[in-house]
């Protein structure tokens, strides 16, 4: 059968060697065969007679092998290929097929293909009527495949091709901005290699998530500091025991959950200074590394008492607050030399404050890192947010309303939410960006009912917050990468402070870092600040503070020797620190009598100091302005460690005047 087919093919090519060879002696026999192709190929007719004298020459050679070689192995018979060496000179057989190619035989098929083109045009027009989101990526890809499959002469019928190109451009832009969508980094080992995948993508439950190591290493390397995991509770114990010793109770102490609010009066706002003094005193004993754990409790408690004398209200003997002294009080009291002040100043720098707050998630450190003007409600939310650094991984669609750590975190779960490269895979359960914000607010207020106030998902969280200018924004506000046009394809975080340069810092659950991370907000592509409506307003905070100020929080028979009155406790200010650094130190009290000097009277202002021994001394200051600490390389490293946009400005929105080339607008 194969031999027959081979012979037919050879005859089609006009080599004439198929059946003529079987005759052997008769040369005229091929003549009736050659006329047969004449109707098919009239042009070769005059050429075929010329090869006739050539064909007889191989006939005597081929008669014997033909019956055996030709049928058995068609490939072994090269003779037909040799004999057409003459016909090869005649390009007519190759020219004759040029007619079929020249003939637009596809013309009848144009009708079918144009139907495909018409269908594609209709599909593109239909998509143009919809709001394009990242979820349309697969559909746009299908349209592109349909277009590419069309013949070249049919593509001209796709008259709305520009719309398709526009779809692709928009999808690419949305995908670039979608930082919380599951991409390759969401489910990779950080080196670009997907880990744990077998068959249908399944990922190990033990996938690594962002931890505290970076912050711990920064403290260790730059400040020789290390904290135990329970150091926050050590700080709480010191505060609690100090209250008990002095028979003090705050409004929050009467609450079952112990939640602090702006109505409380006994806030400790100098824990960073207490830490600095502890490190200084340890360094004077020859220590070069400092571990903060339960073993340091007694020494810290002693410093705490010295730096927080009980201040009795001059109007009410049953209401008190804390002195909240800072390091310059300690410097003055102990006559610390210029060269020895360096250690004290180092541990109250901005970067050290930030690191201590992140690593310990202790309210005492958080309060000082965000500033005295930030309400306790905001401090509580930021503290809750810090508590998840290193504790939970990123999970597309992950939510939780649990008060405290959710036991389901870290367990194997299928990503059921659509729209991510990790959708349909199994990985360790955790939180996505909006889930992290919701959990932080719920735990900041210790109230699951706050879920409806903050909202579920980035769209609701945007809608439930209000427009705010950068000047009026505060730590605790929300920050978004995109505006409302992005819908749920957005990324959200919580502002947690500012650098000395005025750049906002944000804490957020990052898909690329696979967990909760802290860094400079603008560098993480955040562009819009929104102020949630659930925080108390400034007026409401003032009312709460007045309520607390009128409440009794001390007994009449205080047994402490560490008491002074707010009538004489004014403020402590000095500018005598080395290298020109001015540190403002105020002793907080419950009245509105804090003395501040007007700008035009900055020189020769007489400031009265009140210490525990009731000895007064006068000190003249030539400059009342508050200095600021420069952003160090360490802080730059901290803030840039989660930057996702290369080459971006290290400024937060809107840009400061010296960076006016970048314009950021706020949505209203």
PDB file of C-alpha atoms in Angstrom, residues 280-383:
ATOM      1  CA  UNK A 280      22.991  55.170  80.847  1.00  0.00           C
ATOM      2  CA  UNK A 281      23.303  53.831  84.395  1.00  0.00           C
ATOM      3  CA  UNK A 282      24.084  50.346  83.120  1.00  0.00           C
ATOM      4  CA  UNK A 283      26.750  51.746  80.799  1.00  0.00           C
ATOM      5  CA  UNK A 284      28.328  53.568  83.756  1.00  0.00           C
ATOM      6  CA  UNK A 285      28.777  50.149  85.346  1.00  0.00           C
ATOM      7  CA  UNK A 286      30.678  48.939  82.297  1.00  0.00           C
ATOM      8  CA  UNK A 287      27.878  47.125  80.470  1.00  0.00           C
ATOM      9  CA  UNK A 288      27.849  47.382  76.678  1.00  0.00           C
ATOM     10  CA  UNK A 289      24.728  45.348  75.902  1.00  0.00           C
ATOM     11  CA  UNK A 290      21.345  45.880  77.515  1.00  0.00           C
ATOM     12  CA  UNK A 291      18.597  43.298  77.918  1.00  0.00           C
ATOM     13  CA  UNK A 292      15.166  44.498  78.973  1.00  0.00           C
ATOM     14  CA  UNK A 293      13.249  41.710  80.703  1.00  0.00           C
ATOM     15  CA  UNK A 294      11.870  40.839  84.139  1.00  0.00           C
ATOM     16  CA  UNK A 295      15.378  40.923  85.624  1.00  0.00           C
ATOM     17  CA  UNK A 296      15.499  44.670  84.959  1.00  0.00           C
ATOM     18  CA  UNK A 297      12.133  45.308  86.618  1.00  0.00           C
ATOM     19  CA  UNK A 298      13.354  46.500  90.029  1.00  0.00           C
ATOM     20  CA  UNK A 299      15.853  48.967  88.609  1.00  0.00           C
ATOM     21  CA  UNK A 300      13.305  50.266  86.101  1.00  0.00           C
ATOM     22  CA  UNK A 301      10.681  50.642  88.850  1.00  0.00           C
ATOM     23  CA  UNK A 302      13.097  52.775  90.868  1.00  0.00           C
ATOM     24  CA  UNK A 303      13.772  55.067  87.897  1.00  0.00           C
ATOM     25  CA  UNK A 304      10.034  55.145  87.127  1.00  0.00           C
ATOM     26  CA  UNK A 305       9.250  56.496  90.610  1.00  0.00           C
ATOM     27  CA  UNK A 306      11.964  59.152  90.386  1.00  0.00           C
ATOM     28  CA  UNK A 307      10.755  60.338  86.991  1.00  0.00           C
ATOM     29  CA  UNK A 308       7.031  60.255  87.826  1.00  0.00           C
ATOM     30  CA  UNK A 309       6.343  62.020  91.104  1.00  0.00           C
ATOM     31  CA  UNK A 310       2.677  62.181  92.011  1.00  0.00           C
ATOM     32  CA  UNK A 311       1.374  65.679  91.255  1.00  0.00           C
ATOM     33  CA  UNK A 312      -1.589  66.759  93.379  1.00  0.00           C
ATOM     34  CA  UNK A 313      -4.146  69.097  91.823  1.00  0.00           C
ATOM     35  CA  UNK A 314      -4.210  72.439  93.615  1.00  0.00           C
ATOM     36  CA  UNK A 315      -7.994  72.526  93.221  1.00  0.00           C
ATOM     37  CA  UNK A 316      -8.685  68.997  94.467  1.00  0.00           C
ATOM     38  CA  UNK A 317      -6.634  66.978  96.909  1.00  0.00           C
ATOM     39  CA  UNK A 318      -8.255  63.792  95.597  1.00  0.00           C
ATOM     40  CA  UNK A 319      -7.083  64.238  92.024  1.00  0.00           C
ATOM     41  CA  UNK A 320      -3.506  63.682  90.937  1.00  0.00           C
ATOM     42  CA  UNK A 321      -1.398  63.067  87.831  1.00  0.00           C
ATOM     43  CA  UNK A 322       2.200  62.072  87.098  1.00  0.00           C
ATOM     44  CA  UNK A 323       5.179  64.394  86.741  1.00  0.00           C
ATOM     45  CA  UNK A 324       6.388  62.719  83.531  1.00  0.00           C
ATOM     46  CA  UNK A 325       9.909  64.127  83.734  1.00  0.00           C
ATOM     47  CA  UNK A 326      12.254  63.764  80.773  1.00  0.00           C
ATOM     48  CA  UNK A 327      15.994  63.241  80.449  1.00  0.00           C
ATOM     49  CA  UNK A 328      16.984  66.893  80.906  1.00  0.00           C
ATOM     50  CA  UNK A 329      15.470  66.776  84.390  1.00  0.00           C
ATOM     51  CA  UNK A 330      17.717  63.803  85.119  1.00  0.00           C
ATOM     52  CA  UNK A 331      20.709  65.613  83.598  1.00  0.00           C
ATOM     53  CA  UNK A 332      20.111  68.659  85.805  1.00  0.00           C
ATOM     54  CA  UNK A 333      19.474  66.651  88.947  1.00  0.00           C
ATOM     55  CA  UNK A 334      22.585  64.528  88.506  1.00  0.00           C
ATOM     56  CA  UNK A 335      24.908  67.100  86.924  1.00  0.00           C
ATOM     57  CA  UNK A 336      25.608  64.869  83.935  1.00  0.00           C
ATOM     58  CA  UNK A 337      28.635  66.086  82.003  1.00  0.00           C
ATOM     59  CA  UNK A 338      28.443  67.063  78.361  1.00  0.00           C
ATOM     60  CA  UNK A 339      30.321  63.987  77.148  1.00  0.00           C
ATOM     61  CA  UNK A 340      28.066  61.612  79.088  1.00  0.00           C
ATOM     62  CA  UNK A 341      24.838  63.105  77.768  1.00  0.00           C
ATOM     63  CA  UNK A 342      25.354  61.447  74.383  1.00  0.00           C
ATOM     64  CA  UNK A 343      24.041  58.106  75.620  1.00  0.00           C
ATOM     65  CA  UNK A 344      20.916  59.660  77.099  1.00  0.00           C
ATOM     66  CA  UNK A 345      20.121  61.567  73.924  1.00  0.00           C
ATOM     67  CA  UNK A 346      20.759  58.545  71.704  1.00  0.00           C
ATOM     68  CA  UNK A 347      17.994  56.509  73.320  1.00  0.00           C
ATOM     69  CA  UNK A 348      15.318  59.159  72.864  1.00  0.00           C
ATOM     70  CA  UNK A 349      15.981  59.562  69.142  1.00  0.00           C
ATOM     71  CA  UNK A 350      13.073  59.113  66.752  1.00  0.00           C
ATOM     72  CA  UNK A 351      14.312  55.839  65.315  1.00  0.00           C
ATOM     73  CA  UNK A 352      14.856  54.330  68.759  1.00  0.00           C
ATOM     74  CA  UNK A 353      11.352  55.371  69.829  1.00  0.00           C
ATOM     75  CA  UNK A 354       9.868  53.783  66.720  1.00  0.00           C
ATOM     76  CA  UNK A 355      11.801  50.531  67.118  1.00  0.00           C
ATOM     77  CA  UNK A 356      10.895  50.169  70.797  1.00  0.00           C
ATOM     78  CA  UNK A 357       7.202  50.739  70.040  1.00  0.00           C
ATOM     79  CA  UNK A 358       7.168  48.224  67.169  1.00  0.00           C
ATOM     80  CA  UNK A 359       9.054  45.466  68.983  1.00  0.00           C
ATOM     81  CA  UNK A 360       7.280  45.681  72.353  1.00  0.00           C
ATOM     82  CA  UNK A 361       3.817  46.930  71.248  1.00  0.00           C
ATOM     83  CA  UNK A 362       3.714  48.628  74.656  1.00  0.00           C
ATOM     84  CA  UNK A 363       1.430  51.642  75.081  1.00  0.00           C
ATOM     85  CA  UNK A 364       4.093  53.464  77.085  1.00  0.00           C
ATOM     86  CA  UNK A 365       6.442  53.448  74.099  1.00  0.00           C
ATOM     87  CA  UNK A 366       3.674  54.007  71.536  1.00  0.00           C
ATOM     88  CA  UNK A 367       2.394  57.140  73.313  1.00  0.00           C
ATOM     89  CA  UNK A 368       5.815  58.743  73.215  1.00  0.00           C
ATOM     90  CA  UNK A 369       6.475  57.725  69.602  1.00  0.00           C
ATOM     91  CA  UNK A 370       3.244  59.301  68.283  1.00  0.00           C
ATOM     92  CA  UNK A 371       3.247  62.444  70.445  1.00  0.00           C
ATOM     93  CA  UNK A 372       1.325  63.842  73.392  1.00  0.00           C
ATOM     94  CA  UNK A 373      -1.449  65.365  71.283  1.00  0.00           C
ATOM     95  CA  UNK A 374      -2.689  62.005  69.994  1.00  0.00           C
ATOM     96  CA  UNK A 375      -5.779  60.633  71.751  1.00  0.00           C
ATOM     97  CA  UNK A 376      -5.593  57.418  73.743  1.00  0.00           C
ATOM     98  CA  UNK A 377      -8.131  55.831  71.393  1.00  0.00           C
ATOM     99  CA  UNK A 378      -5.703  56.239  68.503  1.00  0.00           C
ATOM    100  CA  UNK A 379      -2.824  54.970  70.642  1.00  0.00           C
ATOM    101  CA  UNK A 380      -4.856  51.841  71.390  1.00  0.00           C
ATOM    102  CA  UNK A 381      -5.463  51.094  67.692  1.00  0.00           C
ATOM    103  CA  UNK A 382      -1.799  51.599  66.771  1.00  0.00           C
ATOM    104  CA  UNK A 383      -0.714  49.425  69.695  1.00  0.00           C
TER     105      UNK A 383
END
